[in-house]
PDB file of C-alpha atoms in Angstrom:
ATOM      1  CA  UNK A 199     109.721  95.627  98.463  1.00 88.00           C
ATOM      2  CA  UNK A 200     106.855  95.667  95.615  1.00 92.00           C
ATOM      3  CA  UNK A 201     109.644  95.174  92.938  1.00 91.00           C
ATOM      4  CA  UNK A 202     111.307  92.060  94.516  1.00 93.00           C
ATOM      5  CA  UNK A 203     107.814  90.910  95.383  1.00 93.00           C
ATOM      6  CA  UNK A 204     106.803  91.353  91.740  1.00 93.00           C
ATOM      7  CA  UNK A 205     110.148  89.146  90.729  1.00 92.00           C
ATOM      8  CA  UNK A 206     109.053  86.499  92.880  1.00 93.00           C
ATOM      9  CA  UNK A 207     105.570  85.828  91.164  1.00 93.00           C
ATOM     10  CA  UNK A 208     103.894  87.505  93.367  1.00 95.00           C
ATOM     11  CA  UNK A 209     100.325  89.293  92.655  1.00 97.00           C
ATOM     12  CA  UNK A 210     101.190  92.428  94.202  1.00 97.00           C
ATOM     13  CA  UNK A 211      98.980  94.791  96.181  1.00 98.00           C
ATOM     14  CA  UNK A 212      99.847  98.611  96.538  1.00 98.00           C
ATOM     15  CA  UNK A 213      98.415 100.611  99.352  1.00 97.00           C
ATOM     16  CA  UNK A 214      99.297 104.571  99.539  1.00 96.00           C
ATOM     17  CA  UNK A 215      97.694 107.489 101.275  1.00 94.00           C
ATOM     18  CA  UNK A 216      98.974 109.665  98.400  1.00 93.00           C
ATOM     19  CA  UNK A 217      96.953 108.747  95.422  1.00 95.00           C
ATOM     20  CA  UNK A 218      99.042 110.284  92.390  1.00 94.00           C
ATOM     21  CA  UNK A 219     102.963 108.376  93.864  1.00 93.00           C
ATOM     22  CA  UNK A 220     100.342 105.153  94.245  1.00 96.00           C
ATOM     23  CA  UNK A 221      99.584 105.417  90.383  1.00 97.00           C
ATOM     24  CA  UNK A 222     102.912 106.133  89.507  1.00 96.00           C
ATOM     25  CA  UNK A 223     104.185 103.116  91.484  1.00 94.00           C
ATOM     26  CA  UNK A 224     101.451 100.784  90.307  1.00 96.00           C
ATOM     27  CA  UNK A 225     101.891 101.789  86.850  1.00 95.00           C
ATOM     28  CA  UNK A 226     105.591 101.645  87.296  1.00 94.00           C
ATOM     29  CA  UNK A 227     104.752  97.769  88.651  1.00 95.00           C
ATOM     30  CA  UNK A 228     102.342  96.640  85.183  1.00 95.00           C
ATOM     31  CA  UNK A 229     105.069  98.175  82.833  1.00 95.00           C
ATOM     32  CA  UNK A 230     107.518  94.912  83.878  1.00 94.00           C
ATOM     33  CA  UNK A 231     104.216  92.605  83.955  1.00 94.00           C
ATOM     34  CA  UNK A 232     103.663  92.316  87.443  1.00 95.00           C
ATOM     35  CA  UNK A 233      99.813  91.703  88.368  1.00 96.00           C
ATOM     36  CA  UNK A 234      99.139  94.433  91.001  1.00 96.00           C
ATOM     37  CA  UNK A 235      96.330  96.572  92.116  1.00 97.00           C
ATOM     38  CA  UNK A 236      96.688  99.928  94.152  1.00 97.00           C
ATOM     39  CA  UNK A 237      94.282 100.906  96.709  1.00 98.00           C
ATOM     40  CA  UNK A 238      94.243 104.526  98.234  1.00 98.00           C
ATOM     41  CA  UNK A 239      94.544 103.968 102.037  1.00 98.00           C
ATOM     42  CA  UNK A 240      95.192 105.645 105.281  1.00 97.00           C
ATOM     43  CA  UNK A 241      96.694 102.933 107.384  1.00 97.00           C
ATOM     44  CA  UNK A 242      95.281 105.369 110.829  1.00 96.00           C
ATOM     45  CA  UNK A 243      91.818 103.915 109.940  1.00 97.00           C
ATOM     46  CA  UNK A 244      90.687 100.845 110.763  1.00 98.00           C
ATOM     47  CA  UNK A 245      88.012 101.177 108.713  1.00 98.00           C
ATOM     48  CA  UNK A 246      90.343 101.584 105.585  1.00 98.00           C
ATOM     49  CA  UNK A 247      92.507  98.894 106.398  1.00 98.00           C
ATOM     50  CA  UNK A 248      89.726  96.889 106.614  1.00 98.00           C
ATOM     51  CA  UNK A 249      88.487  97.655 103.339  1.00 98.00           C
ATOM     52  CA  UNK A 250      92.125  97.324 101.787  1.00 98.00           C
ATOM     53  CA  UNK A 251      91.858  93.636 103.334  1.00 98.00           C
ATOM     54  CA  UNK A 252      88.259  92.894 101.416  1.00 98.00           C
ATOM     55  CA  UNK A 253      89.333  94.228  97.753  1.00 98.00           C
ATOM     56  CA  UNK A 254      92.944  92.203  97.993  1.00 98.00           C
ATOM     57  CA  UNK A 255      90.574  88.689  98.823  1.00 98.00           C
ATOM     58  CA  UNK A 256      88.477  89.474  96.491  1.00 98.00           C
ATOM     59  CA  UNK A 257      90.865  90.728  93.829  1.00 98.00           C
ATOM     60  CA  UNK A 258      93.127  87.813  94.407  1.00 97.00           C
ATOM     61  CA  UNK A 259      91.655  85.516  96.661  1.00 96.00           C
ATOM     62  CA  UNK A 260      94.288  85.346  99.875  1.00 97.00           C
ATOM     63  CA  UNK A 261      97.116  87.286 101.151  1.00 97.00           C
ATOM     64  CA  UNK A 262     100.297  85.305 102.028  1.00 97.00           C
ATOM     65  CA  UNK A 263     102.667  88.571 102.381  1.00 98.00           C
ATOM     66  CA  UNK A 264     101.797  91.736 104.934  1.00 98.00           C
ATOM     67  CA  UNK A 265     104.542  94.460 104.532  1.00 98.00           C
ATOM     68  CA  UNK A 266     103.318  97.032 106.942  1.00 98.00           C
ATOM     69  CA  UNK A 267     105.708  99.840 105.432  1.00 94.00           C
ATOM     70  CA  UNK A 268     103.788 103.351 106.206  1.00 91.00           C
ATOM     71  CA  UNK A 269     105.958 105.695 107.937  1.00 91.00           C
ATOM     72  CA  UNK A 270     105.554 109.803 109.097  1.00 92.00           C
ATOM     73  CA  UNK A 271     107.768 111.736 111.069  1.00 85.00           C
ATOM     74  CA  UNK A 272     106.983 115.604 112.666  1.00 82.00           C
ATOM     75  CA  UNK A 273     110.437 116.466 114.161  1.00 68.00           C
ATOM     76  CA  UNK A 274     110.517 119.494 117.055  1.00 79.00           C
ATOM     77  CA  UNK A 275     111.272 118.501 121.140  1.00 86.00           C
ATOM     78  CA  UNK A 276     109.281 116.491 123.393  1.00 90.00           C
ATOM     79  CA  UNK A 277     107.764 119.324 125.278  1.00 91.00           C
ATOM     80  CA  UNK A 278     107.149 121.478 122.078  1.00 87.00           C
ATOM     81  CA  UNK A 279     105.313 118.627 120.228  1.00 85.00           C
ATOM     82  CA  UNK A 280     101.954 119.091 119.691  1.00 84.00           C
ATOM     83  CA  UNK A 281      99.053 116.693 120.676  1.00 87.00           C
ATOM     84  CA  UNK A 282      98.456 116.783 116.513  1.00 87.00           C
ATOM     85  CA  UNK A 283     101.911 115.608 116.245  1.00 89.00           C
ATOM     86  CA  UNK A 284     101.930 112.655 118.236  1.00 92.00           C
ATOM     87  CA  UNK A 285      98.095 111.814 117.232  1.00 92.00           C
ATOM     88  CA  UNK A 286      99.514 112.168 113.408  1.00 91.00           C
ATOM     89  CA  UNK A 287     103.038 110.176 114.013  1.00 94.00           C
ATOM     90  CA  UNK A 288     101.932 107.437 116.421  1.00 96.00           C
ATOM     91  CA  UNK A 289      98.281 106.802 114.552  1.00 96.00           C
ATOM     92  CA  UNK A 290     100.063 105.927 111.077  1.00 96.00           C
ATOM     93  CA  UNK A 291     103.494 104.399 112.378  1.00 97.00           C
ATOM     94  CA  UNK A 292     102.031 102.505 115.480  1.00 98.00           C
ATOM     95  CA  UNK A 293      98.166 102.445 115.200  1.00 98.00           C
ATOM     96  CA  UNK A 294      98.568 101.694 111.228  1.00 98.00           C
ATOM     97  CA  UNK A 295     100.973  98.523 112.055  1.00 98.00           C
ATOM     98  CA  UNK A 296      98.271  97.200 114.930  1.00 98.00           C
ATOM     99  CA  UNK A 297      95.610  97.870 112.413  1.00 98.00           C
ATOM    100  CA  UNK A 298      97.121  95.949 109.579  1.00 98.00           C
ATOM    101  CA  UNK A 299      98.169  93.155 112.040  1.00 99.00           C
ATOM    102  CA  UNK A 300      94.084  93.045 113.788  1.00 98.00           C
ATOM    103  CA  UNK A 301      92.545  92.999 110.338  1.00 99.00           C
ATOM    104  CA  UNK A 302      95.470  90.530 108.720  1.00 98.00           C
ATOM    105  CA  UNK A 303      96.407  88.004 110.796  1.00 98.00           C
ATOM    106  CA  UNK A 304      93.049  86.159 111.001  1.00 98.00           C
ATOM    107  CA  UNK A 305      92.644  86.125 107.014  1.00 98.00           C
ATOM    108  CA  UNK A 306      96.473  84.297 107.317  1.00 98.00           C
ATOM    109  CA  UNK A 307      95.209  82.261 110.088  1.00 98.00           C
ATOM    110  CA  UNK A 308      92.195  80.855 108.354  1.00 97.00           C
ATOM    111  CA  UNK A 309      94.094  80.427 105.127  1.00 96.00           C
ATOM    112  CA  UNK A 310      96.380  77.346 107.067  1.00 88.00           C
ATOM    113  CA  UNK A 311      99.129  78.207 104.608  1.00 95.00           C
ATOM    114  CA  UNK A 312     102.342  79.846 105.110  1.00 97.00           C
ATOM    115  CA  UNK A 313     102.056  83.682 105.180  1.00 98.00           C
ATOM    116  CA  UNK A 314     103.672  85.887 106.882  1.00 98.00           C
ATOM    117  CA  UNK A 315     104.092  90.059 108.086  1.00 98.00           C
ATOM    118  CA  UNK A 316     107.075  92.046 107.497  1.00 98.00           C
ATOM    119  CA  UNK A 317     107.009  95.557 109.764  1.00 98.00           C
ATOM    120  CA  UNK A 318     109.497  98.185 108.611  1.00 95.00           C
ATOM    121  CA  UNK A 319     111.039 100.191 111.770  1.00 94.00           C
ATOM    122  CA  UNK A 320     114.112 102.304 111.849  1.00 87.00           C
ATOM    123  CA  UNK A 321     117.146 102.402 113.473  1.00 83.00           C
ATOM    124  CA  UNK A 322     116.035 105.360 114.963  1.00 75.00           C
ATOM    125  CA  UNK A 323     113.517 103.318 116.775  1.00 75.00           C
ATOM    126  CA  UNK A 324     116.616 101.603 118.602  1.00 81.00           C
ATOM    127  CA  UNK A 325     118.834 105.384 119.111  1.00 81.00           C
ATOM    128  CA  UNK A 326     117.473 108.164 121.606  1.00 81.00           C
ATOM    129  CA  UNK A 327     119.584 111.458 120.063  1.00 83.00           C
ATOM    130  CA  UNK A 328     117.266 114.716 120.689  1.00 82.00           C
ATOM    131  CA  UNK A 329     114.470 115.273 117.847  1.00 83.00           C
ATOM    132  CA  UNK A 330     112.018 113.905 116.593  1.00 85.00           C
ATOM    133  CA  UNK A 331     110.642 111.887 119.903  1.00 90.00           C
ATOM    134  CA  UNK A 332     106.952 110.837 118.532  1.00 91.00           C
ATOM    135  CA  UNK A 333     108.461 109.166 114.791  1.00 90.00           C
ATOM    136  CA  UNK A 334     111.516 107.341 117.892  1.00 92.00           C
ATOM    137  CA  UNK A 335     108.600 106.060 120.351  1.00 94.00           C
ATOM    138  CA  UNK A 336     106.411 104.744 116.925  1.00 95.00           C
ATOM    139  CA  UNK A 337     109.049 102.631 115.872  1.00 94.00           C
ATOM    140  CA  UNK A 338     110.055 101.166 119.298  1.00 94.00           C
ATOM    141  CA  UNK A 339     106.285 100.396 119.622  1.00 96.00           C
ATOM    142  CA  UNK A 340     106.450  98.521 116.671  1.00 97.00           C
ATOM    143  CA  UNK A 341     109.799  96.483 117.395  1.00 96.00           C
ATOM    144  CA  UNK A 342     107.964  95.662 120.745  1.00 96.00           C
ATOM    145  CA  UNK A 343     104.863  94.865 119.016  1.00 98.00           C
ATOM    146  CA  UNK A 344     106.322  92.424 116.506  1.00 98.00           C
ATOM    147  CA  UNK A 345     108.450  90.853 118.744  1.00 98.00           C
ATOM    148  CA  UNK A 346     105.439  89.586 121.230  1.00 98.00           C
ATOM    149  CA  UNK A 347     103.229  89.025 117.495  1.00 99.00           C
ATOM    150  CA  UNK A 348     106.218  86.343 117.136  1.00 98.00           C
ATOM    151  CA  UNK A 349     106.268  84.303 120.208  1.00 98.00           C
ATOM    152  CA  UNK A 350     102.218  84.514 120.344  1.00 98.00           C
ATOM    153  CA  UNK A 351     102.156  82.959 116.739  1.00 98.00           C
ATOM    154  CA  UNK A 352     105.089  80.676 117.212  1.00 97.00           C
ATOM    155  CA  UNK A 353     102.667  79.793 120.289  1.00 97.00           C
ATOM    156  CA  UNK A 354     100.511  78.482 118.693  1.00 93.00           C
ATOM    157  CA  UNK A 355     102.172  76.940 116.156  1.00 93.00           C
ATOM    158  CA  UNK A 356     100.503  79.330 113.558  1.00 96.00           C
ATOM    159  CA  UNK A 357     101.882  79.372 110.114  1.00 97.00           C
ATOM    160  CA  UNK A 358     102.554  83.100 110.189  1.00 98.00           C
ATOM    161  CA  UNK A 359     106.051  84.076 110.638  1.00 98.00           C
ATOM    162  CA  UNK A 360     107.001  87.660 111.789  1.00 98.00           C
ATOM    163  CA  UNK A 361     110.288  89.705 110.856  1.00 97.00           C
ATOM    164  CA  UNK A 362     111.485  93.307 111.210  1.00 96.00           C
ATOM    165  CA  UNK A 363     112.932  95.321 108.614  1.00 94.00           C
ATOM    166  CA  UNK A 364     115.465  97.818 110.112  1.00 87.00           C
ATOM    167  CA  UNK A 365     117.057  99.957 107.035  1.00 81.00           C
ATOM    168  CA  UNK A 366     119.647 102.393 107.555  1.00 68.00           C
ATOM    169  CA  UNK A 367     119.865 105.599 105.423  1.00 67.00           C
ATOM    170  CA  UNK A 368     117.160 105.332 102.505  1.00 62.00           C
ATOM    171  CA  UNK A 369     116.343 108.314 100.211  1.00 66.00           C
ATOM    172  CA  UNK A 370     112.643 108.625 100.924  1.00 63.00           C
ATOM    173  CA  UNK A 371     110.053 111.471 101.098  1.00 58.00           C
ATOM    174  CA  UNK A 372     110.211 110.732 104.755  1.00 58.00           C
ATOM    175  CA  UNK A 373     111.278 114.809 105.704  1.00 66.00           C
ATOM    176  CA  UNK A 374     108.431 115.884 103.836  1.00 61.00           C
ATOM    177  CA  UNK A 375     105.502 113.291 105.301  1.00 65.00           C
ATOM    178  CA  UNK A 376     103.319 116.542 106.052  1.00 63.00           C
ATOM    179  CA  UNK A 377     102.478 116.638 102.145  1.00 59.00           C
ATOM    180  CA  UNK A 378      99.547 114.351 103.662  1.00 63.00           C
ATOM    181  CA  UNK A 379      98.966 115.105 106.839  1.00 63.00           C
ATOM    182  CA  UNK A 380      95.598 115.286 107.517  1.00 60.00           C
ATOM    183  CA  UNK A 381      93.704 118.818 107.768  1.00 68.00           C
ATOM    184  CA  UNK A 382      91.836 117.933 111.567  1.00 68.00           C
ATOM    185  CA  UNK A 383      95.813 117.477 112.625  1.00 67.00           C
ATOM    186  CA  UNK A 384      97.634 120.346 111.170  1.00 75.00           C
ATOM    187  CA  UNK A 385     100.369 121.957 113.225  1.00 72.00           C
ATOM    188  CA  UNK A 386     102.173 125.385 112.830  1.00 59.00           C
ATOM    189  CA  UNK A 387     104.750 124.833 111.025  1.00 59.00           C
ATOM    190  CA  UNK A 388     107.396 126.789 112.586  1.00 56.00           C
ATOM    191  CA  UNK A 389     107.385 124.694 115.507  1.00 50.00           C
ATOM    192  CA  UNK A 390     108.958 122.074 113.414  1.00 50.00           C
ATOM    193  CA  UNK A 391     112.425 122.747 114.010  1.00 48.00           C
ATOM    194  CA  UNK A 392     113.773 119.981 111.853  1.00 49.00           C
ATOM    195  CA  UNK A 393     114.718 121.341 107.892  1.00 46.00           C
ATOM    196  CA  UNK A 394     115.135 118.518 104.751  1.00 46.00           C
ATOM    197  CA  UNK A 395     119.031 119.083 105.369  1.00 45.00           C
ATOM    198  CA  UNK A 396     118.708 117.562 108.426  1.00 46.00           C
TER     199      UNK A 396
END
């Protein structure tokens, strides 16, 4: 998304938990000329988000492109998962997407000019197979949450368009999201049932 962003013209703004892959991506960015700026951010805090919001306007001035793209996934059954779990999952897949949208959407507003918020799900989001139930209910939040974001902007005739990214099989670090889970939400990690093969 950065990369075709960066093709377009577009002064690019890079927002990772994971400081040293943040770098490395931002670096990556600058080495083809891209303008871009990384900020380390957890998308669960508001507060964060918030501040991600005030260094992109004053870096750059406006923001006319919201990819909400954050994703974790703890896979074990419904009744095994922990409270941890589903705090962990649903605050940076569901909270992190109403976060960016609460603190976003009235900086696109205000700006009168045609912006507009792309929210990555998963096909898993839209297919109820056993595992992993807290990453499955995250991304149907967020199909459900987009899709009413769209008919209360195209209410009021807003300027901000919505859309919904659904990709299929993509070789991500996705299996191994607990790299940066938080220390207050550790779980024991032989309830997690799922392995990387899977």
């Amino acid at each position: 998304l950065a990369e075709r962003c960066a093709q377009e013209g577009m002064k690019v703004v890079l927002a990772d938990v994971e400081e040293p892959a943040l770098r490395t991506a931002e670096e990556r960015l600058r080495a083809t000329g891209a303008t871009t700026l990384g900020v380390v951010t957890d998308v669960s805090k508001e507060t964060e988000v918030e501040k991600l919001a005030q260094t992109t306007l004053q870096t750059f001035g406006g923001v006319h492109l919201l990819c909400n793209n954050a994703g974790v996934s703890a896979g074990t059954t419904v009744w095994q998962s922990s409270l941890a779990d589903w705090q962990w999952v649903l605050g940076v897949n569901l909270w992190g997407v109403i976060y960016g949208i609460r603190t976003f959407v009235p900086i696109m507003l205000a700006q009168e000019s045609e912006s507009h918020i792309v929210n990555t799900v998963s096909l898993a989001g839209m297919v109820s197979l056993p595992g992993m139930a807290s990453y499955k209910v995250s991304k149907q939040g967020v199909i459900t949450l987009s899709e009413t974001l769209y008919h209360e902007l195209k209410k009021q005739t807003a300027k901000v368009g919505v859309s919904v990214l659904f990709p299929g099989g993509v070789r991500t670090r996705l299996i191994d999201s607990a790299r940066n889970r938080p220390t207050d939400l550790q779980n024991d990690p032989s309830l997690d049932t799922q392995t990387p093969e899977e």
